[in-house]
């Protein structure tokens, strides 16, 4: 199958929202008047971000999910995306499953594939998503204030647990692996929650590299510190009975960490409920710099947990 047949067969569908979709030199979109565009790109490389032999349906889902998660962290409503694909070969059954997984998630969010690029090369998937927010309402990393509560959505740690099990570093029961693997391979981007938090959250980020590392980005951008209450995180994993490091520094969770002032606690609960997304309060923002981990008695827990960094040479503790 040639490049153009491949694009036509697997990546071309009738445009609904775009003025012009796949097939010309550019796609054309008509943004909603007065809205700001939110744009983000995430790349997945075989061997680096996923096993080359992973189920292509789940890979299609995840490639788009990690991008939608960035829109969620900004409180943006998804509009459209482009897909740049490097493929070692043109394998019809692989492409059929990959596009099916990707479009299933795209349809859930009415996010339309409007273009891309296809080339031969080591399996790499780069997606750029476009979304929109009302001007000035995007959730940024920089707005956290001393006294704000810190929240996290959903569950943490299971994706890392599954990864370590698949790498043979730990052993899990068949049942536990199935549950954890679902979180690794088919994360749920918290788009509805992100939109519901517009005007409520003072700062937000999605957890891709680990809770502590990603929260640290909020602290750096907002010039504040934080205290995390570890007892609030003891039940954060779906598969229980594993060290807290999975929750604190696992990564690949694609949950939202966000801050909001204490007088909006009821409002946050209401927003989470309206988005059908559980959230838990895990700590608070301090004027004093740095991130502190406190146990149930308020005693500092040592926490040399490192988040994932592609260019770091140091070993994870
Ligand atoms: P050009 O040579 O103008 O860059 P291409 O031949 O690369 O165009 O692509 C032809 C059309 O197919 C364009 O509209 C492009 O956006 C689209 N396209 C190419 N690859 C993909 C893909 N993987 N997914 C969706 N659309 C694609
Ligand atoms: Mg091209």
Short mmCIF file of C-alpha atoms and ligand atoms in Angstrom, two decimals:
data_model
loop_
_atom_site.label_atom_id
_atom_site.label_comp_id
_atom_site.label_asym_id
_atom_site.label_seq_id
_atom_site.Cartn_x
_atom_site.Cartn_y
_atom_site.Cartn_z
CA UNK A 1 0.00 0.00 0.00
CA UNK A 2 1.37 3.43 -0.95
CA UNK A 3 1.50 6.51 1.25
CA UNK A 4 -1.58 8.15 -0.24
CA UNK A 5 -3.73 4.98 -0.16
CA UNK A 6 -2.69 4.51 3.44
CA UNK A 7 -3.72 8.06 4.38
CA UNK A 8 -6.98 7.68 2.49
CA UNK A 9 -7.88 4.31 3.96
CA UNK A 10 -6.93 4.84 7.60
CA UNK A 11 -6.81 8.55 8.31
CA UNK A 12 -9.40 10.24 6.11
CA UNK A 13 -12.94 10.68 7.35
CA UNK A 14 -15.62 13.22 6.39
CA UNK A 15 -15.03 16.60 8.09
CA UNK A 16 -17.69 17.65 10.51
CA UNK A 17 -16.21 20.59 12.25
CA UNK A 18 -13.27 21.58 10.03
CA UNK A 19 -13.94 23.73 6.98
CA UNK A 20 -11.38 21.54 5.19
CA UNK A 21 -9.85 18.34 6.58
CA UNK A 22 -7.30 15.80 5.31
CA UNK A 23 -6.34 15.93 1.64
CA UNK A 24 -5.16 19.43 0.76
CA UNK A 25 -1.98 21.32 1.58
CA UNK A 26 -3.49 22.75 4.74
CA UNK A 27 -6.56 22.08 6.83
CA UNK A 28 -8.90 25.00 7.45
CA UNK A 29 -10.60 25.58 10.79
CA UNK A 30 -13.06 28.29 11.75
CA UNK A 31 -12.36 29.11 15.42
CA UNK A 32 -15.31 30.15 17.58
CA UNK A 33 -15.32 33.97 17.48
CA UNK A 34 -13.62 35.48 20.53
CA UNK A 35 -12.03 32.25 21.78
CA UNK A 36 -8.29 31.69 22.26
CA UNK A 37 -6.56 28.72 20.63
CA UNK A 38 -4.73 26.26 22.90
CA UNK A 39 -2.07 24.22 21.08
CA UNK A 40 0.08 21.34 22.31
CA UNK A 41 2.31 18.62 20.82
CA UNK A 42 3.37 15.29 22.33
CA UNK A 43 5.53 12.66 20.69
CA UNK A 44 5.66 8.94 21.44
CA UNK A 45 8.72 6.96 20.34
CA UNK A 46 8.79 3.14 20.22
CA UNK A 47 11.13 1.70 22.82
CA UNK A 48 11.15 4.98 24.69
CA UNK A 49 7.48 5.61 25.50
CA UNK A 50 5.92 2.27 24.59
CA UNK A 51 6.87 -1.30 23.71
CA UNK A 52 7.06 -1.64 19.90
CA UNK A 53 4.81 -4.71 20.06
CA UNK A 54 2.10 -3.04 22.18
CA UNK A 55 -1.52 -3.55 21.07
CA UNK A 56 -1.97 -0.95 18.28
CA UNK A 57 -5.54 -0.17 19.37
CA UNK A 58 -4.38 0.94 22.81
CA UNK A 59 -1.42 2.77 21.27
CA UNK A 60 -3.79 4.79 19.08
CA UNK A 61 -5.80 5.64 22.18
CA UNK A 62 -2.78 6.60 24.25
CA UNK A 63 -1.11 8.73 21.57
CA UNK A 64 -4.17 10.96 21.45
CA UNK A 65 -4.91 10.68 25.20
CA UNK A 66 -1.57 12.15 26.26
CA UNK A 67 -2.22 15.14 24.00
CA UNK A 68 -5.82 15.64 25.16
CA UNK A 69 -4.44 15.52 28.70
CA UNK A 70 -2.44 18.68 27.96
CA UNK A 71 -5.58 20.43 26.74
CA UNK A 72 -7.32 19.25 29.92
CA UNK A 73 -4.56 20.73 32.06
CA UNK A 74 -5.21 24.09 30.38
CA UNK A 75 -8.98 23.83 30.70
CA UNK A 76 -9.31 23.88 26.90
CA UNK A 77 -12.08 22.27 24.88
CA UNK A 78 -10.65 19.99 22.15
CA UNK A 79 -11.25 20.99 18.52
CA UNK A 80 -8.94 19.11 16.18
CA UNK A 81 -5.57 17.39 15.87
CA UNK A 82 -2.86 16.52 13.36
CA UNK A 83 -0.93 13.26 13.26
CA UNK A 84 2.69 12.84 12.15
CA UNK A 85 3.56 9.17 11.80
CA UNK A 86 6.85 7.45 11.09
CA UNK A 87 6.25 3.77 10.27
CA UNK A 88 8.83 1.04 9.67
CA UNK A 89 6.40 -0.65 7.24
CA UNK A 90 2.85 -0.24 6.01
CA UNK A 91 0.98 -2.96 7.86
CA UNK A 92 -2.77 -2.78 7.15
CA UNK A 93 -4.02 -4.68 10.19
CA UNK A 94 -1.75 -2.67 12.53
CA UNK A 95 -2.92 0.61 10.96
CA UNK A 96 -6.58 -0.43 11.14
CA UNK A 97 -6.32 -1.17 14.87
CA UNK A 98 -4.23 1.95 15.59
CA UNK A 99 -6.66 4.29 13.80
CA UNK A 100 -9.64 2.58 15.44
CA UNK A 101 -8.24 3.18 18.92
CA UNK A 102 -7.34 6.76 18.09
CA UNK A 103 -10.69 7.64 16.49
CA UNK A 104 -12.69 6.00 19.31
CA UNK A 105 -11.17 8.50 21.76
CA UNK A 106 -11.30 11.37 19.23
CA UNK A 107 -15.04 10.81 18.78
CA UNK A 108 -15.64 10.86 22.54
CA UNK A 109 -14.23 14.38 22.57
CA UNK A 110 -15.48 15.51 19.15
CA UNK A 111 -11.85 16.17 18.28
CA UNK A 112 -11.30 15.82 14.54
CA UNK A 113 -8.18 14.59 12.68
CA UNK A 114 -7.54 17.32 10.12
CA UNK A 115 -4.10 16.51 8.71
CA UNK A 116 -0.65 15.17 9.30
CA UNK A 117 2.39 13.66 7.71
CA UNK A 118 3.34 10.06 6.99
CA UNK A 119 6.85 8.82 6.42
CA UNK A 120 8.91 5.65 6.69
CA UNK A 121 11.13 5.41 9.76
CA UNK A 122 11.40 4.02 13.30
CA UNK A 123 7.88 3.89 14.78
CA UNK A 124 7.14 7.39 16.10
CA UNK A 125 3.82 9.13 16.66
CA UNK A 126 3.61 12.87 17.05
CA UNK A 127 0.23 14.50 17.57
CA UNK A 128 -0.57 18.19 17.79
CA UNK A 129 -3.92 19.04 19.37
CA UNK A 130 -5.83 22.27 19.01
CA UNK A 131 -8.37 23.39 21.56
CA UNK A 132 -10.02 26.60 22.66
CA UNK A 133 -10.68 28.54 25.85
CA UNK A 134 -12.37 31.84 26.62
CA UNK A 135 -9.67 34.56 26.71
CA UNK A 136 -7.86 34.74 30.03
CA UNK A 137 -9.48 31.56 31.38
CA UNK A 138 -6.83 28.98 30.47
CA UNK A 139 -5.51 27.15 33.55
CA UNK A 140 -1.79 27.91 33.90
CA UNK A 141 1.00 26.56 36.08
CA UNK A 142 1.74 30.00 37.44
CA UNK A 143 -1.32 30.98 39.46
CA UNK A 144 -0.99 28.99 42.72
CA UNK A 145 -1.23 31.17 45.86
CA UNK A 146 -0.08 30.48 49.45
CA UNK A 147 -3.03 28.97 51.33
CA UNK A 148 -4.53 27.27 48.25
CA UNK A 149 -5.56 23.64 48.57
CA UNK A 150 -3.89 21.09 46.28
CA UNK A 151 -6.01 18.42 44.61
CA UNK A 152 -5.39 15.48 42.31
CA UNK A 153 -7.96 13.70 40.15
CA UNK A 154 -8.55 9.95 39.85
CA UNK A 155 -5.85 7.49 40.83
CA UNK A 156 -2.05 7.50 40.66
CA UNK A 157 0.77 4.96 40.54
CA UNK A 158 -0.86 2.03 38.75
CA UNK A 159 0.63 2.85 35.34
CA UNK A 160 4.15 2.71 36.76
CA UNK A 161 3.30 -0.50 38.60
CA UNK A 162 2.19 -2.09 35.31
CA UNK A 163 5.31 -0.87 33.54
CA UNK A 164 7.60 -2.42 36.16
CA UNK A 165 5.65 -5.68 35.99
CA UNK A 166 5.90 -5.77 32.19
CA UNK A 167 9.63 -5.07 32.47
CA UNK A 168 9.93 -8.05 34.86
CA UNK A 169 11.06 -5.88 37.79
CA UNK A 170 8.14 -6.90 40.00
CA UNK A 171 5.49 -9.60 39.96
CA UNK A 172 1.75 -8.96 39.98
CA UNK A 173 -1.22 -11.31 39.98
CA UNK A 174 -2.99 -11.68 36.63
CA UNK A 175 -5.90 -9.62 37.94
CA UNK A 176 -3.76 -6.82 39.37
CA UNK A 177 -1.69 -6.63 36.19
CA UNK A 178 -4.84 -6.36 34.05
CA UNK A 179 -6.13 -3.45 36.14
CA UNK A 180 -2.81 -1.64 36.29
CA UNK A 181 -2.16 -2.22 32.60
CA UNK A 182 -5.44 -0.56 31.69
CA UNK A 183 -4.14 2.60 33.40
CA UNK A 184 -0.79 2.38 31.57
CA UNK A 185 -2.18 1.66 28.12
CA UNK A 186 -5.52 3.47 28.12
CA UNK A 187 -5.32 6.54 30.36
CA UNK A 188 -8.39 8.76 30.59
CA UNK A 189 -7.64 12.39 29.69
CA UNK A 190 -9.47 14.57 32.23
CA UNK A 191 -10.85 16.97 29.64
CA UNK A 192 -14.28 17.48 31.22
CA UNK A 193 -12.73 18.19 34.60
CA UNK A 194 -10.27 20.70 33.12
CA UNK A 195 -13.08 22.63 31.46
CA UNK A 196 -15.18 22.48 34.66
CA UNK A 197 -12.26 23.99 36.62
CA UNK A 198 -12.09 27.17 34.51
CA UNK A 199 -12.49 30.15 36.81
CA UNK A 200 -12.04 27.90 39.89
CA UNK A 201 -8.52 26.42 39.81
CA UNK A 202 -5.68 28.88 40.31
CA UNK A 203 -3.11 26.53 38.66
CA UNK A 204 -3.13 23.12 36.99
CA UNK A 205 -0.86 20.57 35.31
CA UNK A 206 -1.30 17.00 34.14
CA UNK A 207 0.73 14.24 35.79
CA UNK A 208 2.87 12.69 33.09
CA UNK A 209 6.24 12.40 34.83
CA UNK A 210 5.14 11.81 38.44
CA UNK A 211 3.08 13.71 41.01
CA UNK A 212 5.98 15.33 42.88
CA UNK A 213 7.88 16.32 39.76
CA UNK A 214 4.85 17.78 38.03
CA UNK A 215 3.63 19.58 41.15
CA UNK A 216 7.13 21.04 41.38
CA UNK A 217 6.52 22.69 37.98
CA UNK A 218 3.51 24.49 39.50
CA UNK A 219 5.63 25.52 42.50
CA UNK A 220 8.43 26.83 40.27
CA UNK A 221 6.09 28.75 37.97
CA UNK A 222 4.07 30.15 40.87
CA UNK A 223 7.11 30.90 43.12
CA UNK A 224 5.61 29.06 46.09
CA UNK A 225 6.17 25.86 48.13
CA UNK A 226 3.81 23.12 49.25
CA UNK A 227 3.04 20.55 51.92
CA UNK A 228 1.66 17.20 50.78
CA UNK A 229 -0.17 14.97 53.27
CA UNK A 230 0.95 11.43 52.52
CA UNK A 231 -2.00 9.88 54.38
CA UNK A 232 -4.33 11.40 51.80
CA UNK A 233 -2.43 9.45 49.13
CA UNK A 234 -2.39 6.03 50.80
CA UNK A 235 -5.50 4.96 48.92
CA UNK A 236 -4.62 6.59 45.62
CA UNK A 237 -3.71 3.38 43.79
CA UNK A 238 -6.24 0.98 42.31
CA UNK A 239 -3.95 -1.97 42.99
CA UNK A 240 -3.17 -1.57 46.69
CA UNK A 241 -0.33 -2.70 48.93
CA UNK A 242 2.59 -1.08 47.09
CA UNK A 243 5.07 1.58 48.23
CA UNK A 244 4.01 5.23 48.12
CA UNK A 245 6.76 5.97 45.63
CA UNK A 246 4.48 4.71 42.83
CA UNK A 247 1.91 7.36 43.74
CA UNK A 248 4.46 10.12 44.34
CA UNK A 249 6.84 9.56 41.47
CA UNK A 250 5.40 6.89 39.17
CA UNK A 251 4.32 8.91 36.17
CA UNK A 252 2.22 8.15 33.09
CA UNK A 253 -0.91 8.79 35.17
CA UNK A 254 -2.46 11.59 33.07
CA UNK A 255 -4.42 12.89 36.03
CA UNK A 256 -4.77 16.59 36.83
CA UNK A 257 -3.05 18.25 39.79
CA UNK A 258 -4.58 21.62 40.55
CA UNK A 259 -4.87 24.28 43.21
CA UNK A 260 -7.85 26.29 44.43
CA UNK A 261 -8.52 28.58 47.40
CA UNK A 262 -10.10 26.95 50.48
CA UNK A 263 -13.27 29.05 50.22
CA UNK A 264 -14.00 27.24 46.93
CA UNK A 265 -13.93 23.70 48.37
CA UNK A 266 -17.63 23.17 47.78
CA UNK A 267 -17.31 24.59 44.28
CA UNK A 268 -14.43 22.22 43.48
CA UNK A 269 -16.45 19.24 44.70
CA UNK A 270 -19.36 20.37 42.58
CA UNK A 271 -17.17 20.83 39.48
CA UNK A 272 -15.62 17.37 39.96
CA UNK A 273 -19.06 15.87 40.37
CA UNK A 274 -20.36 17.58 37.25
CA UNK A 275 -17.36 16.14 35.37
CA UNK A 276 -17.98 12.66 36.90
CA UNK A 277 -14.33 12.67 37.98
CA UNK A 278 -13.22 11.92 41.53
CA UNK A 279 -10.74 14.36 43.09
CA UNK A 280 -8.90 14.23 46.40
CA UNK A 281 -7.40 17.04 48.46
CA UNK A 282 -3.75 16.17 49.09
CA UNK A 283 -2.12 19.24 50.62
CA UNK A 284 -1.73 22.96 50.49
CA UNK A 285 0.42 25.68 48.96
CA UNK A 286 2.88 27.49 51.29
CA UNK A 287 4.73 30.76 50.89
CA UNK A 288 7.86 28.87 52.06
CA UNK A 289 9.64 27.40 49.04
CA UNK A 290 10.07 23.67 48.32
CA UNK A 291 7.86 20.64 48.58
CA UNK A 292 7.40 18.96 51.97
CA UNK A 293 5.88 15.53 52.58
CA UNK A 294 4.06 15.22 55.91
CA UNK A 295 2.69 12.09 57.56
CA UNK A 296 -0.61 11.91 59.52
CA UNK A 297 1.09 13.46 62.59
CA UNK A 298 2.44 16.32 60.50
CA UNK A 299 5.97 14.95 60.71
CA UNK A 300 8.21 15.39 57.68
CA UNK A 301 8.79 12.23 55.66
CA UNK A 302 12.04 12.05 53.73
CA UNK A 303 11.16 12.09 50.08
CA UNK A 304 13.98 11.86 47.61
CA UNK A 305 11.59 10.79 44.87
CA UNK A 306 12.66 11.76 41.40
CA UNK A 307 10.27 12.22 38.55
CA UNK A 308 11.00 11.00 35.07
CA UNK A 309 13.39 13.05 32.96
CA UNK A 310 14.49 11.83 29.51
CA UNK A 311 17.82 13.66 29.70
CA UNK A 312 18.72 12.96 33.30
CA UNK A 313 21.58 10.48 33.85
CA UNK A 314 20.89 9.93 37.50
CA UNK A 315 19.39 6.74 38.79
CA UNK A 316 15.89 6.71 40.23
CA UNK A 317 16.09 6.07 44.01
P1 LIG B 1 2.18 17.61 1.56
O1 LIG B 1 3.06 16.94 0.58
O2 LIG B 1 1.44 18.79 1.06
O3 LIG B 1 2.82 17.78 2.90
P2 LIG B 1 1.19 15.04 2.18
O4 LIG B 1 1.36 14.30 0.93
O5 LIG B 1 2.20 14.88 3.25
O6 LIG B 1 0.99 16.57 1.81
O7 LIG B 1 -0.23 14.70 2.79
C1 LIG B 1 -1.38 14.74 1.99
C2 LIG B 1 -2.55 15.06 2.85
O8 LIG B 1 -2.74 14.03 3.80
C3 LIG B 1 -2.43 16.36 3.65
O9 LIG B 1 -3.71 16.92 3.76
C4 LIG B 1 -1.96 15.87 5.00
O10 LIG B 1 -2.36 16.76 6.04
C5 LIG B 1 -2.65 14.55 5.10
N1 LIG B 1 -1.95 13.55 5.92
C6 LIG B 1 -0.73 13.01 5.70
N2 LIG B 1 -0.44 12.08 6.65
C7 LIG B 1 -1.50 12.04 7.47
C8 LIG B 1 -1.80 11.31 8.65
N3 LIG B 1 -0.96 10.41 9.19
N4 LIG B 1 -2.99 11.56 9.26
C9 LIG B 1 -3.83 12.47 8.74
N5 LIG B 1 -3.62 13.17 7.64
C10 LIG B 1 -2.46 12.98 7.01
MG1 LIG B 2 3.49 16.29 4.10
#
